[in-house]
Coordinates of C-alpha atoms and ligand atoms in Angstrom, one line a residue:
Chain A
M1 CA 44.0 -7.9 14.6
E2 CA 46.3 -7.0 17.4
N3 CA 44.6 -6.2 20.6
A4 CA 45.9 -2.9 21.9
L5 CA 44.5 -3.6 25.3
N6 CA 46.7 -6.5 25.9
K7 CA 49.8 -5.4 24.0
Q8 CA 50.4 -2.0 25.3
A9 CA 53.1 -1.7 27.8
V10 CA 51.8 -0.1 31.0
S11 CA 55.0 1.7 31.7
D12 CA 55.0 4.3 28.9
D13 CA 52.4 6.5 30.6
L14 CA 49.9 6.1 27.9
M15 CA 46.3 5.7 28.8
I16 CA 44.2 3.0 27.2
L17 CA 40.6 3.7 26.8
N18 CA 37.9 1.5 25.5
M19 CA 35.0 3.0 23.5
G20 CA 32.2 0.8 22.5
P21 CA 31.0 -1.6 21.2
Q22 CA 27.8 -0.3 22.9
H23 CA 28.4 3.4 22.5
P24 CA 25.8 5.8 21.1
S25 CA 28.2 7.6 18.8
T26 CA 29.9 4.6 17.2
H27 CA 26.9 4.3 14.9
G28 CA 26.3 0.6 15.6
V29 CA 28.3 -1.9 17.4
I30 CA 31.9 -1.0 16.7
R31 CA 34.6 -0.9 19.3
F32 CA 37.5 1.5 19.4
V33 CA 40.6 1.0 21.5
I34 CA 42.1 4.4 22.1
T35 CA 45.7 4.8 23.1
G36 CA 46.0 8.3 24.4
D37 CA 48.5 10.6 25.9
G38 CA 46.2 12.5 28.1
E39 CA 43.6 14.1 25.9
V40 CA 45.6 13.5 22.7
M41 CA 45.2 10.2 20.9
Q42 CA 48.1 8.3 19.6
R43 CA 45.7 6.1 17.8
A44 CA 42.3 4.6 17.9
V45 CA 42.1 1.1 16.6
P46 CA 38.7 0.0 15.4
H47 CA 37.7 -3.5 16.2
V48 CA 35.0 -4.7 13.9
G49 CA 32.9 -7.9 13.6
Y50 CA 30.2 -7.4 16.3
L51 CA 27.6 -7.4 13.6
H52 CA 28.9 -10.1 11.4
R53 CA 26.0 -12.2 10.2
G54 CA 27.7 -14.1 7.4
I55 CA 25.5 -12.6 4.7
E56 CA 28.0 -13.5 2.0
K57 CA 28.0 -17.1 3.1
L58 CA 24.2 -17.2 3.2
A59 CA 24.1 -16.3 -0.5
E60 CA 25.8 -19.5 -1.4
G61 CA 22.8 -21.5 -0.1
L62 CA 20.1 -19.6 -1.8
P63 CA 18.8 -19.3 -5.3
Y64 CA 19.8 -16.0 -7.0
P65 CA 16.5 -14.2 -6.6
S66 CA 16.0 -15.3 -3.0
F67 CA 19.1 -13.5 -1.8
V68 CA 17.7 -10.0 -2.5
P69 CA 16.0 -9.6 0.9
F70 CA 19.3 -10.4 2.6
T71 CA 21.0 -7.6 0.8
D72 CA 18.6 -5.2 2.5
R73 CA 20.5 -6.1 5.7
V74 CA 23.8 -5.1 4.2
D75 CA 22.9 -1.4 4.7
Y76 CA 19.7 -0.9 6.4
L77 CA 19.8 2.9 6.1
A78 CA 20.1 2.7 2.3
A79 CA 18.8 -0.7 1.4
M80 CA 17.8 0.3 -2.1
F81 CA 21.4 0.6 -3.1
A82 CA 22.2 -2.8 -1.6
N83 CA 19.4 -4.3 -3.6
H84 CA 20.5 -2.5 -6.7
G85 CA 24.1 -3.6 -6.7
Y86 CA 23.2 -7.2 -6.3
A87 CA 20.5 -7.1 -8.9
M88 CA 23.0 -5.4 -11.3
A89 CA 25.7 -8.0 -10.8
V90 CA 23.3 -10.9 -11.4
E91 CA 21.8 -9.1 -14.5
R92 CA 25.3 -8.8 -15.9
L93 CA 25.9 -12.4 -15.2
L94 CA 22.7 -13.4 -16.9
G95 CA 23.1 -10.8 -19.7
I96 CA 19.5 -9.6 -19.3
E97 CA 18.2 -6.2 -20.3
V98 CA 16.2 -4.2 -17.8
P99 CA 13.3 -2.2 -19.0
R100 CA 13.7 1.6 -19.1
R101 CA 10.9 2.2 -16.8
A102 CA 12.4 -0.1 -14.2
E103 CA 15.7 1.7 -14.5
Y104 CA 14.0 5.1 -13.9
L105 CA 12.1 3.7 -11.0
R106 CA 15.4 2.4 -9.6
V107 CA 17.0 5.8 -9.9
I108 CA 14.1 7.5 -8.2
V109 CA 14.0 5.2 -5.2
S110 CA 17.7 5.2 -4.9
E111 CA 17.9 9.0 -4.8
L112 CA 15.0 9.1 -2.3
N113 CA 17.0 6.6 -0.3
R114 CA 20.1 8.7 -0.6
I115 CA 18.3 11.7 0.9
A116 CA 17.0 9.6 3.7
S117 CA 20.4 8.2 4.5
H118 CA 22.2 11.5 4.3
L119 CA 19.5 13.1 6.6
I120 CA 20.5 10.5 9.2
G121 CA 24.1 11.0 8.4
V122 CA 24.2 14.7 8.9
G123 CA 21.7 14.6 11.7
A124 CA 23.6 12.0 13.6
M125 CA 26.8 13.9 13.1
A126 CA 25.3 17.0 14.6
M127 CA 23.9 15.0 17.4
D128 CA 27.2 13.4 18.2
I129 CA 28.7 16.9 18.4
G130 CA 26.0 17.9 20.8
A131 CA 23.2 19.4 18.9
F132 CA 20.2 17.3 19.3
T133 CA 17.5 19.2 17.4
P134 CA 18.9 18.8 13.9
F135 CA 18.7 15.1 14.2
L136 CA 15.0 15.3 15.0
H137 CA 14.6 17.5 11.9
G138 CA 16.4 14.9 9.8
I139 CA 14.3 12.1 11.3
R140 CA 11.1 14.0 10.6
E141 CA 11.9 14.4 6.9
R142 CA 13.1 10.8 6.6
E143 CA 9.8 9.7 8.1
K144 CA 8.0 11.2 5.1
L145 CA 10.4 9.4 2.8
N146 CA 9.7 6.2 4.6
D147 CA 6.0 6.7 4.1
I148 CA 6.5 7.3 0.4
I149 CA 8.6 4.1 0.0
E150 CA 6.2 2.2 2.2
E151 CA 3.4 3.1 -0.2
L152 CA 5.5 2.0 -3.1
C153 CA 6.8 -1.3 -1.8
G154 CA 5.2 -2.0 1.5
A155 CA 8.2 -1.8 3.8
R156 CA 9.9 1.1 5.5
L157 CA 13.5 -0.1 5.8
T158 CA 14.0 -3.5 4.3
Y159 CA 12.5 -2.9 0.9
N160 CA 13.3 -5.9 -1.2
Y161 CA 12.2 -3.6 -4.0
I162 CA 14.9 -3.7 -6.7
R163 CA 14.9 -7.3 -8.0
V164 CA 16.9 -9.2 -10.5
G165 CA 15.5 -8.0 -13.8
G166 CA 13.6 -5.0 -12.7
V167 CA 11.6 -3.8 -9.7
S168 CA 8.8 -5.5 -7.8
F169 CA 6.1 -2.8 -8.0
D170 CA 5.1 0.0 -10.2
F171 CA 4.1 3.4 -8.9
P172 CA 0.7 3.2 -7.2
Q173 CA -1.9 5.9 -8.1
G174 CA -0.9 9.3 -6.9
L175 CA 2.6 8.5 -5.7
D176 CA 4.2 10.6 -8.4
A177 CA 2.3 13.7 -7.1
K178 CA 3.2 12.8 -3.5
I179 CA 6.9 12.6 -4.3
R180 CA 6.8 16.0 -6.0
A181 CA 4.9 17.5 -3.1
F182 CA 7.6 16.1 -0.8
L183 CA 10.4 17.6 -2.9
D184 CA 8.6 20.9 -2.9
T185 CA 8.5 21.0 0.8
F186 CA 11.9 19.5 1.3
E187 CA 13.8 22.2 -0.5
P188 CA 12.8 25.1 1.8
L189 CA 13.2 22.7 4.8
M190 CA 16.8 22.1 3.6
E191 CA 17.4 25.8 3.7
E192 CA 16.0 25.9 7.2
F193 CA 18.2 23.0 8.1
D194 CA 21.2 24.9 6.9
R195 CA 20.2 27.9 9.1
L196 CA 19.6 25.6 12.0
I197 CA 22.9 23.8 12.0
T198 CA 25.1 23.9 8.9
V199 CA 26.2 27.5 9.4
N200 CA 26.2 27.2 13.1
E201 CA 29.5 28.5 14.3
I202 CA 29.9 25.9 17.1
L203 CA 29.5 23.1 14.6
V204 CA 31.8 24.8 12.2
K205 CA 34.5 25.3 14.8
R206 CA 34.1 21.7 16.0
C207 CA 34.5 20.2 12.5
A208 CA 36.7 22.6 10.5
N209 CA 40.3 21.5 10.4
V210 CA 39.5 18.4 12.4
A211 CA 40.4 14.9 11.1
V212 CA 41.8 16.1 7.8
I213 CA 42.2 13.4 5.3
D214 CA 44.1 14.5 2.2
A215 CA 43.3 13.2 -1.3
E216 CA 46.2 10.8 -1.5
T217 CA 45.5 9.2 1.8
A218 CA 41.8 8.9 1.0
K219 CA 42.6 7.1 -2.2
S220 CA 45.2 4.9 -0.7
Y221 CA 42.8 3.7 1.9
G222 CA 40.1 3.1 -0.7
L223 CA 37.7 5.6 0.6
V224 CA 34.6 6.0 -1.6
G225 CA 31.6 8.2 -1.9
P226 CA 31.1 11.3 0.1
N227 CA 34.2 10.6 2.2
L228 CA 36.3 10.5 -0.9
R229 CA 34.7 13.5 -2.5
G230 CA 35.0 15.4 0.8
S231 CA 38.8 15.1 0.3
G232 CA 38.4 16.7 -3.1
V233 CA 38.7 13.7 -5.3
D234 CA 36.3 14.0 -8.2
W235 CA 34.9 10.5 -8.4
D236 CA 31.3 9.4 -8.6
L237 CA 30.2 6.1 -10.1
R238 CA 27.0 7.6 -11.2
R239 CA 28.9 9.8 -13.6
D240 CA 32.2 8.0 -14.1
L241 CA 31.0 4.4 -14.5
P242 CA 27.5 5.2 -15.6
Y243 CA 24.9 2.5 -14.8
S244 CA 21.1 2.3 -14.7
A245 CA 19.5 5.5 -16.1
Y246 CA 22.0 7.9 -14.7
P247 CA 23.5 9.0 -18.0
D248 CA 20.1 10.6 -18.8
F249 CA 20.2 13.0 -15.9
E250 CA 22.2 16.1 -15.2
F251 CA 23.6 16.6 -11.8
N252 CA 26.7 18.0 -10.2
V253 CA 29.2 15.9 -8.3
C254 CA 29.7 17.7 -5.0
L255 CA 33.2 18.1 -3.8
G256 CA 34.9 19.3 -0.7
R257 CA 36.6 22.6 -1.2
G258 CA 37.8 23.4 2.3
F259 CA 34.7 25.3 2.9
R260 CA 35.6 26.6 6.3
G261 CA 39.1 25.2 6.8
T262 CA 41.3 22.6 5.3
L263 CA 40.3 20.5 2.3
G264 CA 39.2 17.1 3.5
D265 CA 38.2 18.0 7.1
A266 CA 35.1 16.8 8.8
Y267 CA 33.2 19.9 7.8
D268 CA 33.9 19.2 4.2
R269 CA 32.4 15.7 4.4
F270 CA 29.4 17.2 6.2
I271 CA 28.8 19.8 3.5
V272 CA 29.3 17.3 0.7
R273 CA 26.4 15.3 2.1
V274 CA 24.2 18.3 2.5
Q275 CA 24.8 19.3 -1.1
E276 CA 24.3 15.8 -2.4
M277 CA 20.8 15.8 -1.0
Q278 CA 20.1 18.9 -3.2
E279 CA 21.5 17.1 -6.2
S280 CA 19.4 14.1 -5.5
V281 CA 16.3 16.3 -5.5
K282 CA 17.3 17.5 -9.0
I283 CA 17.8 13.9 -10.2
I284 CA 14.4 12.8 -8.9
R285 CA 12.6 15.7 -10.6
Q286 CA 14.3 14.9 -13.9
A287 CA 13.5 11.2 -13.5
L288 CA 9.8 11.9 -12.6
D289 CA 9.5 14.2 -15.6
G290 CA 11.0 11.7 -18.0
L291 CA 9.6 8.5 -16.6
P292 CA 8.9 6.3 -19.6
E293 CA 6.0 3.9 -19.9
G294 CA 6.4 0.2 -20.2
E295 CA 7.3 -2.9 -18.3
I296 CA 8.8 -2.9 -14.9
K297 CA 10.4 -6.3 -15.1
G298 CA 12.4 -7.9 -17.8
K299 CA 11.9 -11.3 -19.2
L300 CA 13.3 -13.8 -16.9
P301 CA 13.5 -17.6 -17.1
R302 CA 11.6 -19.4 -14.4
K303 CA 14.8 -20.6 -12.8
L304 CA 17.8 -18.4 -13.0
K305 CA 20.8 -20.5 -14.0
P306 CA 23.6 -18.3 -15.2
A307 CA 26.4 -19.8 -17.2
K308 CA 29.7 -20.3 -15.5
G309 CA 31.4 -17.0 -15.0
E310 CA 31.6 -14.0 -12.8
A311 CA 30.3 -10.5 -12.8
Y312 CA 30.7 -7.3 -10.7
G313 CA 28.0 -4.8 -10.2
A314 CA 28.6 -1.6 -8.2
V315 CA 26.4 1.3 -7.4
E316 CA 27.2 4.7 -5.8
S317 CA 25.4 4.2 -2.5
A318 CA 25.0 6.8 0.1
R319 CA 28.2 5.5 1.6
G320 CA 30.1 5.2 -1.7
E321 CA 30.8 2.3 -4.0
L322 CA 28.8 -0.7 -3.0
G323 CA 29.8 -3.6 -5.1
Y324 CA 28.8 -7.2 -5.5
H325 CA 31.1 -9.7 -7.1
V326 CA 29.0 -12.8 -8.0
I327 CA 30.6 -16.0 -9.2
S328 CA 28.5 -18.6 -10.8
D329 CA 29.3 -22.3 -11.2
G330 CA 26.4 -22.9 -13.5
T331 CA 23.8 -23.9 -10.9
D332 CA 20.9 -21.9 -9.6
K333 CA 22.8 -20.8 -6.6
P334 CA 25.8 -18.5 -6.6
Y335 CA 29.2 -20.1 -6.0
R336 CA 30.4 -17.0 -4.1
V337 CA 29.1 -13.5 -3.5
K338 CA 31.6 -10.9 -2.3
I339 CA 30.3 -7.6 -1.1
R340 CA 32.5 -4.6 -1.2
A341 CA 31.2 -1.9 1.1
G342 CA 32.4 1.6 1.6
S343 CA 32.0 1.6 5.4
F344 CA 34.7 -1.0 5.8
N345 CA 37.4 1.1 4.2
A346 CA 36.1 4.2 6.0
T347 CA 36.6 2.4 9.3
S348 CA 40.0 1.3 8.4
I349 CA 41.2 4.9 8.0
V350 CA 40.2 5.7 11.6
E351 CA 43.5 4.4 12.9
H352 CA 45.4 6.7 10.6
A353 CA 43.2 9.7 10.9
S354 CA 42.9 9.6 14.6
R355 CA 46.6 10.1 15.2
G356 CA 47.1 13.3 17.1
L357 CA 43.4 14.0 17.4
M358 CA 41.7 14.9 20.7
I359 CA 39.7 12.1 22.2
A360 CA 36.6 14.2 22.0
D361 CA 37.2 14.6 18.3
L362 CA 37.1 10.9 17.6
V363 CA 33.3 11.0 17.5
V364 CA 33.5 13.8 15.0
L365 CA 35.8 11.7 12.8
I366 CA 33.6 8.6 13.0
A367 CA 30.4 10.6 12.5
S368 CA 31.9 12.4 9.5
L369 CA 32.8 9.2 7.9
D370 CA 29.1 8.1 8.2
V371 CA 30.0 4.5 8.7
I372 CA 27.3 2.0 9.4
A373 CA 28.0 -1.2 11.3
P374 CA 26.1 -3.7 9.2
E375 CA 27.9 -2.6 6.1
I376 CA 31.3 -3.0 7.8
D377 CA 30.7 -6.5 9.0
R378 CA 28.0 -7.9 6.6
Chain B
M1 CA 45.3 43.3 17.8
G2 CA 44.3 40.7 15.3
S3 CA 43.7 37.9 17.7
V4 CA 41.5 40.0 19.9
S5 CA 39.3 41.1 17.0
T6 CA 39.2 37.4 15.8
Y7 CA 38.1 36.5 19.3
F8 CA 35.2 38.9 19.3
E9 CA 34.4 38.1 15.7
N10 CA 34.0 34.5 16.8
V11 CA 31.9 35.3 19.7
K12 CA 29.7 37.5 17.5
N13 CA 29.4 34.8 14.9
A14 CA 28.5 32.1 17.4
A15 CA 25.9 34.3 19.0
V16 CA 24.3 35.2 15.7
T17 CA 24.2 31.7 14.3
I18 CA 23.0 30.2 17.5
F19 CA 20.3 32.9 17.6
E20 CA 19.4 32.0 14.0
G21 CA 19.1 28.3 14.9
M22 CA 17.0 29.0 17.9
A23 CA 14.7 31.1 15.8
V24 CA 14.2 28.1 13.5
T25 CA 13.5 25.9 16.5
L26 CA 11.1 28.5 18.0
S27 CA 9.2 28.8 14.7
W28 CA 8.4 25.1 15.0
M29 CA 6.6 25.8 18.2
F30 CA 3.9 27.5 16.2
R31 CA 3.6 24.9 13.5
R32 CA 1.4 21.8 13.7
P33 CA 3.1 19.1 15.7
I34 CA 3.8 15.9 13.8
T35 CA 4.2 13.8 16.8
I36 CA 1.6 11.1 17.4
Q37 CA 1.1 9.4 20.7
Y38 CA 1.3 5.7 19.9
P39 CA -0.5 3.4 20.6
D40 CA -3.3 4.6 22.7
R41 CA -3.9 8.1 21.4
T42 CA -3.7 7.9 17.6
P43 CA -6.4 9.8 15.8
E44 CA -7.4 6.7 14.0
P45 CA -6.1 3.1 14.3
V46 CA -2.7 2.9 12.7
K47 CA -3.9 -0.2 10.9
D48 CA -6.3 1.9 8.9
T49 CA -3.7 4.4 7.8
L50 CA -1.3 1.9 6.3
P51 CA -1.0 1.7 2.5
D52 CA -2.5 -1.2 0.6
R53 CA 0.9 -2.7 -0.1
F54 CA 2.0 -2.7 3.5
R55 CA 3.8 -5.9 4.3
G56 CA 2.5 -6.9 7.6
I57 CA 1.8 -10.3 9.2
L58 CA 1.0 -13.0 6.7
E59 CA -2.3 -14.7 6.5
V60 CA -3.7 -17.4 4.2
H61 CA -7.3 -17.8 3.2
I62 CA -7.4 -21.6 3.3
P63 CA -10.6 -22.1 1.2
A64 CA -8.5 -20.7 -1.7
C65 CA -5.3 -22.5 -1.0
T66 CA -4.3 -25.2 -3.5
A67 CA -1.7 -26.7 -1.1
C68 CA 0.9 -26.3 -3.9
S69 CA 3.7 -25.4 -1.4
A70 CA 5.0 -22.7 -3.8
C71 CA 5.1 -20.3 -1.0
A72 CA 7.1 -22.6 1.3
R73 CA 9.6 -23.2 -1.5
A74 CA 9.9 -19.5 -2.2
C75 CA 10.6 -18.5 1.4
P76 CA 14.4 -18.2 1.9
I77 CA 14.2 -18.9 5.6
D78 CA 11.6 -21.7 5.8
V79 CA 9.0 -19.8 7.7
I80 CA 6.0 -21.5 6.1
L81 CA 5.3 -25.1 6.7
V82 CA 2.8 -26.8 4.4
E83 CA 2.2 -30.5 5.0
T84 CA 0.1 -32.5 2.6
Q85 CA -0.9 -36.1 2.4
K86 CA -2.6 -38.5 0.1
H87 CA -6.3 -38.4 0.3
P88 CA -7.6 -41.5 2.0
S89 CA -9.6 -42.4 -1.0
G90 CA -6.4 -42.5 -3.0
K91 CA -7.5 -39.6 -5.2
G92 CA -6.0 -36.1 -4.7
R93 CA -4.4 -34.8 -1.6
L94 CA -5.2 -33.4 1.8
L95 CA -3.8 -30.3 3.3
M96 CA -2.7 -31.4 6.8
R97 CA -1.0 -28.4 8.2
F98 CA -0.3 -24.9 7.3
D99 CA 1.9 -23.0 9.8
I100 CA 3.5 -19.6 9.5
D101 CA 6.0 -18.6 12.1
I102 CA 5.5 -14.9 12.3
S103 CA 8.3 -14.5 14.7
K104 CA 10.8 -15.7 12.1
C105 CA 9.3 -14.0 9.0
M106 CA 11.2 -11.1 7.6
Y107 CA 8.3 -9.8 5.6
C108 CA 10.0 -9.8 2.3
G109 CA 7.0 -10.8 0.3
L110 CA 8.6 -13.5 -1.9
C111 CA 6.1 -16.1 -0.8
T112 CA 3.0 -13.9 -1.7
E113 CA 4.4 -13.3 -5.1
A114 CA 4.8 -17.1 -5.6
C115 CA 1.2 -17.9 -4.6
P116 CA -0.8 -18.8 -7.7
T117 CA -4.3 -18.0 -6.2
G118 CA -3.4 -15.0 -4.1
C119 CA -4.7 -16.6 -1.0
L120 CA -1.5 -15.9 0.8
R121 CA -1.1 -12.2 1.5
H122 CA 0.3 -9.6 3.8
T123 CA -2.1 -7.9 6.1
P124 CA -2.1 -4.5 7.8
V125 CA -1.8 -6.4 11.1
F126 CA 1.6 -5.7 12.6
E127 CA 1.1 -6.0 16.3
A128 CA 1.6 -9.4 17.8
T129 CA 3.5 -10.5 20.9
G130 CA 3.7 -13.5 23.2
R131 CA 5.3 -14.5 26.4
D132 CA 6.1 -17.8 24.7
I133 CA 7.6 -17.4 21.3
H134 CA 6.0 -20.6 20.1
N135 CA 2.7 -18.9 20.4
L136 CA 3.7 -16.8 17.4
V137 CA 3.5 -19.7 15.1
V138 CA 0.1 -19.3 13.5
H139 CA -1.7 -22.5 12.5
F140 CA -4.1 -21.9 9.7
V141 CA -5.7 -25.3 9.5
D142 CA -7.0 -27.3 12.4
G143 CA -7.3 -30.5 10.7
P144 CA -6.9 -32.0 7.3
V145 CA -8.8 -30.2 4.6
V146 CA -9.3 -30.8 0.9
P147 CA -7.3 -28.2 -1.0
Y148 CA -8.9 -25.9 -3.4
K149 CA -8.7 -26.8 -7.0
H150 CA -8.6 -24.0 -9.4
K151 CA -10.7 -24.2 -12.5
K152 CA -10.3 -21.8 -15.4
G153 CA -13.0 -19.2 -15.5
R154 CA -14.1 -19.6 -12.0
P155 CA -13.3 -16.9 -9.5
V156 CA -11.2 -17.7 -6.5
P157 CA -13.3 -17.9 -3.4
A158 CA -13.8 -14.5 -1.9
S159 CA -11.9 -13.8 1.2
P160 CA -12.6 -11.7 4.2
P161 CA -11.0 -8.3 4.6
P162 CA -7.2 -8.6 5.0
G163 CA -6.2 -9.1 8.6
D164 CA -9.4 -10.7 9.9
I165 CA -8.2 -14.2 9.5
V166 CA -4.9 -13.8 11.2
Q167 CA -6.2 -11.5 13.9
A168 CA -8.6 -14.1 15.0
L169 CA -5.9 -16.7 15.2
L170 CA -3.4 -14.7 17.2
K171 CA -3.3 -15.7 20.8
P172 CA -3.3 -13.3 23.7
W173 CA 0.1 -12.3 24.8
D174 CA 0.1 -14.3 28.0
A175 CA -1.5 -17.4 26.6
E176 CA 0.1 -20.7 27.7
Y177 CA 1.7 -22.6 24.9
V178 CA -0.1 -25.6 23.8
A179 CA 1.5 -27.8 21.2
W180 CA -0.5 -28.0 18.0
S181 CA -2.2 -31.2 17.2
P182 CA -4.2 -31.8 14.1
G183 CA -7.9 -32.0 14.5
E184 CA -10.3 -34.2 12.7
F185 CA -11.0 -34.3 9.0
V186 CA -14.0 -32.3 8.0
E187 CA -15.6 -32.4 4.6
R188 CA -15.7 -29.0 3.2
D189 CA -17.5 -27.6 0.2
A190 CA -14.9 -25.1 -0.8
G191 CA -14.5 -23.9 -4.3
G192 CA -13.2 -26.8 -6.4
G193 CA -13.3 -29.3 -3.6
D194 CA -16.5 -30.7 -5.2
G195 CA -14.4 -32.4 -7.8
E196 CA -14.0 -35.2 -5.3
K197 CA -17.5 -35.4 -4.0
G198 CA -18.1 -38.1 -1.6
A199 CA -14.6 -39.3 -2.0
A200 CA -13.6 -38.2 1.4
S201 CA -14.7 -40.9 3.7
P202 CA -14.0 -39.1 6.8
G203 CA -12.8 -42.2 8.4
K204 CA -9.1 -42.6 8.7
V205 CA -6.6 -40.2 7.6
E206 CA -3.4 -42.1 6.9
G207 CA -0.8 -41.2 9.3
G208 CA -3.0 -38.5 10.8
A209 CA -1.4 -37.7 14.1
T210 CA -4.6 -38.0 16.0
G211 CA -5.6 -41.3 14.8
S212 CA -9.2 -40.5 15.8
G213 CA -11.6 -41.6 13.2
S214 CA -14.9 -40.0 13.6
G215 CA -16.6 -37.9 11.0
Ligands
LIG1 S1 7.5 -12.9 3.8 FE1 9.5 -13.7 3.2 S2 10.3 -14.5 5.1 FE2 8.1 -14.2 5.4 S3 7.2 -16.2 4.9 FE3 7.1 -14.9 3.0 S4 9.0 -15.5 2.0 FE4 9.3 -16.2 4.1
LIG2 S1 -0.8 -20.3 0.1 FE1 -0.6 -20.1 -2.1 S2 1.4 -20.8 -2.6 FE2 1.0 -21.5 -0.5 S3 0.3 -23.6 -0.8 FE3 -1.5 -22.2 -0.7 S4 -1.9 -21.8 -2.9 FE4 0.2 -22.6 -2.8

């Protein structure tokens, strides 16, 4: 990657500004080198790699099931999806069937996790723009979700819950009722959250028409998830490449519609996340109602030794398609694991989307993309 | 004048929506606060409020440990060290060392799932600190012990409430680091250990690092 700091000629009157890597609104350790003409950016070049831990490489030295706790660290705000994608890829590789109950449990925890992640996403976006209170409201609700998931699997962030072949724990006594109680209180609180910030004129003015990404550009940069849907592209893996138990549920795919400005602006991406939380609530209710009885873990051989071959498993994570490409060479350790994460592509569009933006709007752009550093670098 | 009316429209909208947001914020002043002052003013110890499945610091109940090393093999990052040796009598084995490095553990739970007797478990203990990081390596055996032998139909030795074992072994935060050295062999009447009654002449433990040979 070229280094804008070194390369820029000093003579053309452009200002070079460094933002990050330790900057509160870069959502982790990402660095942006901004070339600006006064307040207007010519471009902001993201420099990634500060959080690279070589997770993909680690996979090559570990037996298949032992890699699951490492996938938690791919996306620590939505670790269920990271578990799920890997488990799915390995299951496809092995050709094993997952019990229905396990699939339902997976959907429930994933959607709970999506709510938790989006709460941080929208809360942090509001905070970056200058409204601190909504973030605390988001954190408060997320804390309840953490408690629920902690009761289920014993951990609050790095769950290691969705395993190859199923899930690790069944619902403990009374958790079903607890989740329902949470959903009942969450819905009115969501309305309150909307009154608190979503309709707030200052937020709207700050986000509407800012950092517009049109559908074509979004697709060409490989944006996924809420960022893609915010640009009006109707694509959701849960519906379009159905996996797990999602075909059993009814839900809407939320799209940006230029709610208060142009289609694909920062406000659209914000709204898409807010609406997706409501859809998740619907899915969880349906899954709890239809939760089948039965096993939670499929029949697995003691040692997982898939035949030579490769498989790809992708889930619609809170940040879009999170895919694992696992190649087996016939031993009990993967030959290669490649992780495809939405945040990486979302970061790559920053250089394009920041052209002509005010410097102050860069945080709006970054926050609206809801990128998370560990997922960029892995 | 369109722009003038838009201007005032904006001002009005901003005022109304801010007022609405402030009303929400204000309403929270009259609801029960959810903030808890940690650690010294919690209504009850946090440890007691944790769910059963909480994955805290690991502990092992040695009288029920078969020294099978399944946990050590299951751990992806080599946190657990289980050392065994041949029993001096030539029959069976001795558990020489059982260390868990709690500063390295990522609390994933794979080891506890692998343990056949359930003697390795997560506890509700989650607070541990040390000026010297080596002090966070918890040594669960002092000296060589005869591992537990499971027999069908016999219950696994009862263990104290979760957390007690490891809490007693955690050092104070400012303790000096002292390298671990294995103690002496003590005959123990634990669970299935009686299978080798009298076999353990406490004399010499082959390769025992202390080399001391008293009983
Ligand atoms: S909890 Fe995980 S990291 Fe910790 S000792 Fe067990 S297997 Fe290893
Ligand atoms: S703690 Fe459990 S798994 Fe580990 S050596 Fe003892 S019996 Fe085996």
